[in-house]
Amino acid sequence: MTSIEQERASLVTREMAEQYREEGFFVLERALTPEQLELLRSGAQYSIDKADAAMDAEGVDRLGINARGKRYFGHMIYQDLPQLREFLFGETMAEICRATIGQEAYLFWEQYVIKAADRDTSFSWHQDSGYVHEDHEPYVTCWIALDDVTEENGAVYLLPYSRVGVRSYVKHIKDERTNDKVCYFGSDPGVPVVVPAGSIAVFSSTVMHRSGPNLTDDYRRVYVAQYSGEVITKKGSEEPVGSFERFLEGNKIVNS
């Protein structure tokens, strides 16, 4: 462990861990060091450049769910940029995993979610588990703000367990217009995560959440890292979903 990591060894407090158990989430403000923030931002630019290059090759401005200059989704970028492993398999993420999913952890998924000025970049209420299936233990999502996040530029909104009355997987319904999977149709607006760059919203895969559009002229860049306590397989199959590189074994980091 580096001296910086030792200084930040108590990043997750007992109260935060308790809030995760009771409400499904907690927020770490300014959790990243300047070096970590710069590292993740460099990956965001790589993600944008990679998507633009793919669209150039096809002669289009939209490819899959990417739209040039509007929104970008780049997953498993760490496989292209090995330097991201320092963060993904480092002590900051290890402490979050220990406080949420326990002493065993695998990297499940990693992606950049980048919103530019576009009123059609909101996401409906869903659980992350809703995009997998019901037969798995909840995993943890680390939603990492690479820019200052406001309600105007696309904040994520979290629905605490106590307010929705649900803390397990629920069936999702596909929105035919947006292709979003939706699990909540109530009037509760949720808790907005309005935080400075370098902050992390930590929430369970069973927490209902949504995000608003980016109504500003600047990018809103987010890095998402998800970890599970088990290897999650595709429904009715032995084939793993996601990455599944082992991270923690018996509470110790075994990958870096």
Tab-separated table of C-alpha atoms in Angstrom:
chain	number	residue	atom	x	y	z
A	1	MET	CA	0.000	0.000	0.000
A	2	THR	CA	1.364	3.443	-0.913
A	3	SER	CA	1.586	6.287	1.617
A	4	ILE	CA	-1.369	8.004	-0.079
A	5	GLU	CA	-3.453	4.851	0.191
A	6	GLN	CA	-2.509	4.460	3.876
A	7	GLU	CA	-3.659	8.019	4.565
A	8	ARG	CA	-7.003	7.203	2.918
A	9	ALA	CA	-7.470	3.848	4.646
A	10	SER	CA	-10.642	5.026	6.409
A	11	LEU	CA	-12.336	6.330	3.280
A	12	VAL	CA	-15.570	4.430	4.033
A	13	THR	CA	-16.867	5.128	7.528
A	14	ARG	CA	-18.918	2.778	9.664
A	15	GLU	CA	-21.912	5.063	9.162
A	16	MET	CA	-21.560	4.852	5.387
A	17	ALA	CA	-21.383	1.059	5.475
A	18	GLU	CA	-24.514	1.001	7.638
A	19	GLN	CA	-26.316	3.333	5.237
A	20	TYR	CA	-25.432	0.969	2.380
A	21	ARG	CA	-27.013	-1.933	4.259
A	22	GLU	CA	-30.116	0.039	5.210
A	23	GLU	CA	-30.686	2.272	2.175
A	24	GLY	CA	-28.521	0.708	-0.527
A	25	PHE	CA	-26.055	3.527	-1.147
A	26	PHE	CA	-23.636	6.126	0.169
A	27	VAL	CA	-21.645	8.953	-1.422
A	28	LEU	CA	-17.929	9.660	-1.094
A	29	GLU	CA	-17.152	13.273	-1.918
A	30	ARG	CA	-13.711	14.084	-3.376
A	31	ALA	CA	-12.608	10.477	-2.891
A	32	LEU	CA	-10.076	10.456	-5.727
A	33	THR	CA	-6.588	11.888	-5.597
A	34	PRO	CA	-5.690	14.399	-8.335
A	35	GLU	CA	-3.575	11.689	-9.952
A	36	GLN	CA	-6.448	9.193	-9.980
A	37	LEU	CA	-8.821	11.783	-11.440
A	38	GLU	CA	-6.393	12.639	-14.224
A	39	LEU	CA	-5.869	8.945	-14.974
A	40	LEU	CA	-9.612	8.304	-15.346
A	41	ARG	CA	-10.109	11.443	-17.417
A	42	SER	CA	-7.428	10.290	-19.858
A	43	GLY	CA	-9.376	7.062	-20.262
A	44	ALA	CA	-12.531	9.079	-20.985
A	45	GLN	CA	-10.823	10.893	-23.843
A	46	TYR	CA	-9.524	7.599	-25.201
A	47	SER	CA	-13.085	6.241	-25.072
A	48	ILE	CA	-14.389	9.221	-27.074
A	49	ASP	CA	-11.588	8.973	-29.633
A	50	LYS	CA	-12.124	5.224	-30.045
A	51	ALA	CA	-15.853	5.659	-30.670
A	52	ASP	CA	-15.284	8.533	-33.126
A	53	ALA	CA	-12.749	6.422	-35.033
A	54	ALA	CA	-15.226	3.557	-35.283
A	55	MET	CA	-17.888	5.930	-36.621
A	56	ASP	CA	-15.388	7.414	-39.092
A	57	ALA	CA	-14.640	3.918	-40.372
A	58	GLU	CA	-18.344	3.316	-40.998
A	59	GLY	CA	-19.016	6.808	-42.377
A	60	VAL	CA	-21.733	7.476	-39.790
A	61	ASP	CA	-22.374	9.733	-36.814
A	62	ARG	CA	-24.242	7.091	-34.818
A	63	LEU	CA	-23.034	3.602	-34.098
A	64	GLY	CA	-24.847	1.398	-31.626
A	65	ILE	CA	-25.730	3.628	-28.696
A	66	ASN	CA	-22.882	6.074	-29.395
A	67	ALA	CA	-23.703	9.403	-31.069
A	68	ARG	CA	-20.866	11.650	-32.167
A	69	GLY	CA	-20.541	14.709	-29.968
A	70	LYS	CA	-23.651	13.777	-27.975
A	71	ARG	CA	-23.142	10.617	-25.964
A	72	TYR	CA	-20.519	7.935	-25.623
A	73	PHE	CA	-20.481	4.550	-23.914
A	74	GLY	CA	-17.126	2.807	-23.820
A	75	HIS	CA	-16.824	-0.470	-21.928
A	76	MET	CA	-13.844	-2.556	-20.857
A	77	ILE	CA	-11.499	0.310	-21.747
A	78	TYR	CA	-9.052	-0.985	-19.123
A	79	GLN	CA	-8.302	-3.857	-21.482
A	80	ASP	CA	-6.946	-1.276	-23.943
A	81	LEU	CA	-5.316	0.930	-21.296
A	82	PRO	CA	-3.508	-1.247	-18.735
A	83	GLN	CA	-2.713	1.823	-16.607
A	84	LEU	CA	-6.376	1.879	-15.503
A	85	ARG	CA	-5.739	-1.357	-13.609
A	86	GLU	CA	-3.881	0.644	-10.969
A	87	PHE	CA	-7.190	2.227	-10.026
A	88	LEU	CA	-9.601	-0.635	-10.697
A	89	PHE	CA	-7.575	-3.063	-8.607
A	90	GLY	CA	-6.232	-0.566	-6.075
A	91	GLU	CA	-6.892	0.131	-2.418
A	92	THR	CA	-9.635	2.737	-2.972
A	93	MET	CA	-11.833	0.227	-4.782
A	94	ALA	CA	-10.810	-2.545	-2.374
A	95	GLU	CA	-12.068	-0.572	0.617
A	96	ILE	CA	-15.400	0.085	-1.076
A	97	CYS	CA	-15.783	-3.609	-1.938
A	98	ARG	CA	-14.949	-4.731	1.610
A	99	ALA	CA	-17.581	-2.348	3.032
A	100	THR	CA	-20.302	-3.448	0.608
A	101	ILE	CA	-19.945	-6.943	-0.870
A	102	GLY	CA	-17.377	-8.403	1.525
A	103	GLN	CA	-14.021	-10.154	1.430
A	104	GLU	CA	-14.402	-11.770	-1.988
A	105	ALA	CA	-14.666	-9.593	-5.079
A	106	TYR	CA	-14.449	-9.802	-8.852
A	107	LEU	CA	-14.418	-6.965	-11.348
A	108	PHE	CA	-17.776	-7.381	-13.049
A	109	TRP	CA	-18.024	-4.463	-15.478
A	110	GLU	CA	-16.292	-1.210	-16.369
A	111	GLN	CA	-17.439	1.573	-18.658
A	112	TYR	CA	-17.391	5.277	-19.408
A	113	VAL	CA	-20.719	7.099	-19.716
A	114	ILE	CA	-20.202	10.488	-21.326
A	115	LYS	CA	-23.048	12.923	-21.984
A	116	ALA	CA	-22.705	16.034	-24.132
A	117	ALA	CA	-25.373	18.700	-24.636
A	118	ASP	CA	-28.409	16.643	-25.587
A	119	ARG	CA	-31.892	16.783	-24.103
A	120	ASP	CA	-32.409	13.138	-25.026
A	121	THR	CA	-29.689	11.696	-22.783
A	122	SER	CA	-31.778	10.866	-19.727
A	123	PHE	CA	-32.151	7.318	-18.426
A	124	SER	CA	-35.314	5.843	-16.912
A	125	TRP	CA	-35.695	4.328	-13.457
A	126	HIS	CA	-33.951	0.958	-13.346
A	127	GLN	CA	-31.840	-1.353	-11.254
A	128	ASP	CA	-28.467	-2.406	-12.626
A	129	SER	CA	-29.530	-5.967	-11.848
A	130	GLY	CA	-32.418	-5.402	-14.246
A	131	TYR	CA	-29.951	-5.555	-17.114
A	132	VAL	CA	-28.656	-8.952	-15.972
A	133	HIS	CA	-31.242	-11.330	-14.463
A	134	GLU	CA	-32.744	-12.159	-11.077
A	135	ASP	CA	-30.537	-15.146	-10.220
A	136	HIS	CA	-27.504	-13.479	-8.657
A	137	GLU	CA	-26.395	-11.816	-5.471
A	138	PRO	CA	-26.482	-8.002	-5.648
A	139	TYR	CA	-23.247	-6.437	-6.821
A	140	VAL	CA	-21.914	-2.930	-6.188
A	141	THR	CA	-21.753	-0.010	-8.610
A	142	CYS	CA	-19.203	2.770	-8.211
A	143	TRP	CA	-20.447	5.794	-10.186
A	144	ILE	CA	-17.410	8.063	-10.379
A	145	ALA	CA	-17.815	11.721	-11.335
A	146	LEU	CA	-15.004	12.979	-13.562
A	147	ASP	CA	-16.582	16.443	-13.761
A	148	ASP	CA	-18.560	18.501	-11.266
A	149	VAL	CA	-22.062	17.004	-11.400
A	150	THR	CA	-25.197	19.144	-11.207
A	151	GLU	CA	-28.864	18.530	-11.873
A	152	GLU	CA	-28.408	20.548	-15.081
A	153	ASN	CA	-25.666	18.357	-16.565
A	154	GLY	CA	-27.074	14.909	-15.832
A	155	ALA	CA	-26.942	13.943	-12.171
A	156	VAL	CA	-27.870	10.430	-11.112
A	157	TYR	CA	-30.877	10.140	-8.783
A	158	LEU	CA	-31.033	7.303	-6.251
A	159	LEU	CA	-34.174	5.905	-4.631
A	160	PRO	CA	-33.453	4.755	-1.051
A	161	TYR	CA	-34.798	1.359	-0.033
A	162	SER	CA	-36.916	2.933	2.719
A	163	ARG	CA	-38.695	5.258	0.269
A	164	VAL	CA	-39.523	2.711	-2.406
A	165	GLY	CA	-40.144	-0.229	-0.064
A	166	VAL	CA	-38.120	-2.621	-2.238
A	167	ARG	CA	-34.580	-3.884	-1.751
A	168	SER	CA	-34.488	-6.850	-4.136
A	169	TYR	CA	-34.635	-7.452	-7.885
A	170	VAL	CA	-37.914	-6.469	-9.546
A	171	LYS	CA	-39.181	-7.163	-13.035
A	172	HIS	CA	-38.401	-4.471	-15.608
A	173	ILE	CA	-40.553	-3.401	-18.548
A	174	LYS	CA	-38.960	-2.342	-21.824
A	175	ASP	CA	-39.762	1.154	-23.054
A	176	GLU	CA	-40.280	0.653	-26.800
A	177	ARG	CA	-39.360	4.250	-27.618
A	178	THR	CA	-36.047	4.428	-25.779
A	179	ASN	CA	-35.232	0.713	-25.302
A	180	ASP	CA	-34.688	1.515	-21.626
A	181	LYS	CA	-35.678	-1.101	-19.077
A	182	VAL	CA	-37.957	0.531	-16.509
A	183	CYS	CA	-38.852	-0.683	-13.016
A	184	TYR	CA	-40.445	2.307	-11.263
A	185	PHE	CA	-43.361	4.477	-12.329
A	186	GLY	CA	-44.012	6.373	-9.100
A	187	SER	CA	-43.688	10.069	-8.319
A	188	ASP	CA	-40.673	10.046	-5.962
A	189	PRO	CA	-37.930	12.046	-7.739
A	190	GLY	CA	-35.133	10.303	-5.856
A	191	VAL	CA	-32.038	11.747	-4.176
A	192	PRO	CA	-29.874	13.736	-6.632
A	193	VAL	CA	-26.143	13.083	-6.444
A	194	VAL	CA	-24.748	16.599	-6.865
A	195	VAL	CA	-21.037	16.324	-6.225
A	196	PRO	CA	-17.658	17.738	-7.234
A	197	ALA	CA	-15.364	15.907	-9.632
A	198	GLY	CA	-13.568	12.967	-8.033
A	199	SER	CA	-16.591	11.894	-5.984
A	200	ILE	CA	-18.078	8.390	-5.985
A	201	ALA	CA	-21.716	7.365	-5.607
A	202	VAL	CA	-21.642	3.800	-4.294
A	203	PHE	CA	-24.880	1.836	-4.660
A	204	SER	CA	-26.204	-1.688	-4.796
A	205	SER	CA	-27.285	-3.222	-8.086
A	206	THR	CA	-30.796	-3.431	-6.600
A	207	VAL	CA	-31.057	0.327	-5.936
A	208	MET	CA	-33.445	2.027	-8.338
A	209	HIS	CA	-31.858	4.990	-10.063
A	210	ARG	CA	-32.201	7.280	-13.055
A	211	SER	CA	-30.270	10.163	-14.569
A	212	GLY	CA	-31.264	13.409	-16.207
A	213	PRO	CA	-30.144	14.891	-19.545
A	214	ASN	CA	-27.145	17.151	-19.968
A	215	LEU	CA	-28.543	20.637	-20.588
A	216	THR	CA	-25.160	22.390	-20.513
A	217	ASP	CA	-22.566	22.992	-23.237
A	218	ASP	CA	-19.888	20.815	-21.621
A	219	TYR	CA	-19.336	17.091	-21.308
A	220	ARG	CA	-20.510	15.269	-18.194
A	221	ARG	CA	-18.072	12.379	-17.855
A	222	VAL	CA	-18.624	9.427	-15.530
A	223	TYR	CA	-16.592	6.284	-15.004
A	224	VAL	CA	-18.523	3.240	-13.767
A	225	ALA	CA	-16.795	0.310	-12.075
A	226	GLN	CA	-18.853	-2.629	-10.811
A	227	TYR	CA	-17.769	-5.499	-8.583
A	228	SER	CA	-19.492	-8.708	-7.535
A	229	GLY	CA	-18.838	-11.225	-4.802
A	230	GLU	CA	-19.354	-14.122	-7.188
A	231	VAL	CA	-18.987	-15.015	-10.831
A	232	ILE	CA	-22.342	-14.136	-12.381
A	233	THR	CA	-23.229	-16.322	-15.332
A	234	LYS	CA	-25.726	-15.844	-18.127
A	235	LYS	CA	-29.137	-17.221	-17.283
A	236	GLY	CA	-29.279	-20.949	-17.956
A	237	SER	CA	-25.597	-21.036	-18.865
A	238	GLU	CA	-22.159	-21.449	-17.313
A	239	GLU	CA	-20.787	-18.579	-19.420
A	240	PRO	CA	-19.805	-15.565	-17.300
A	241	VAL	CA	-21.330	-12.148	-17.817
A	242	GLY	CA	-18.795	-9.341	-17.884
A	243	SER	CA	-15.118	-9.438	-16.959
A	244	PHE	CA	-14.683	-11.468	-13.797
A	245	GLU	CA	-11.072	-10.899	-13.005
A	246	ARG	CA	-10.605	-11.782	-9.358
A	247	PHE	CA	-9.854	-8.753	-7.201
A	248	LEU	CA	-10.180	-9.714	-3.523
A	249	GLU	CA	-9.625	-13.153	-2.055
A	250	GLY	CA	-9.927	-13.559	1.697
A	251	ASN	CA	-9.979	-9.757	2.012
A	252	LYS	CA	-6.620	-9.359	0.244
A	253	ILE	CA	-5.947	-7.806	-3.143
A	254	VAL	CA	-4.849	-10.577	-5.517
A	255	ASN	CA	-4.911	-8.584	-8.761
A	256	SER	CA	-3.265	-5.303	-9.653
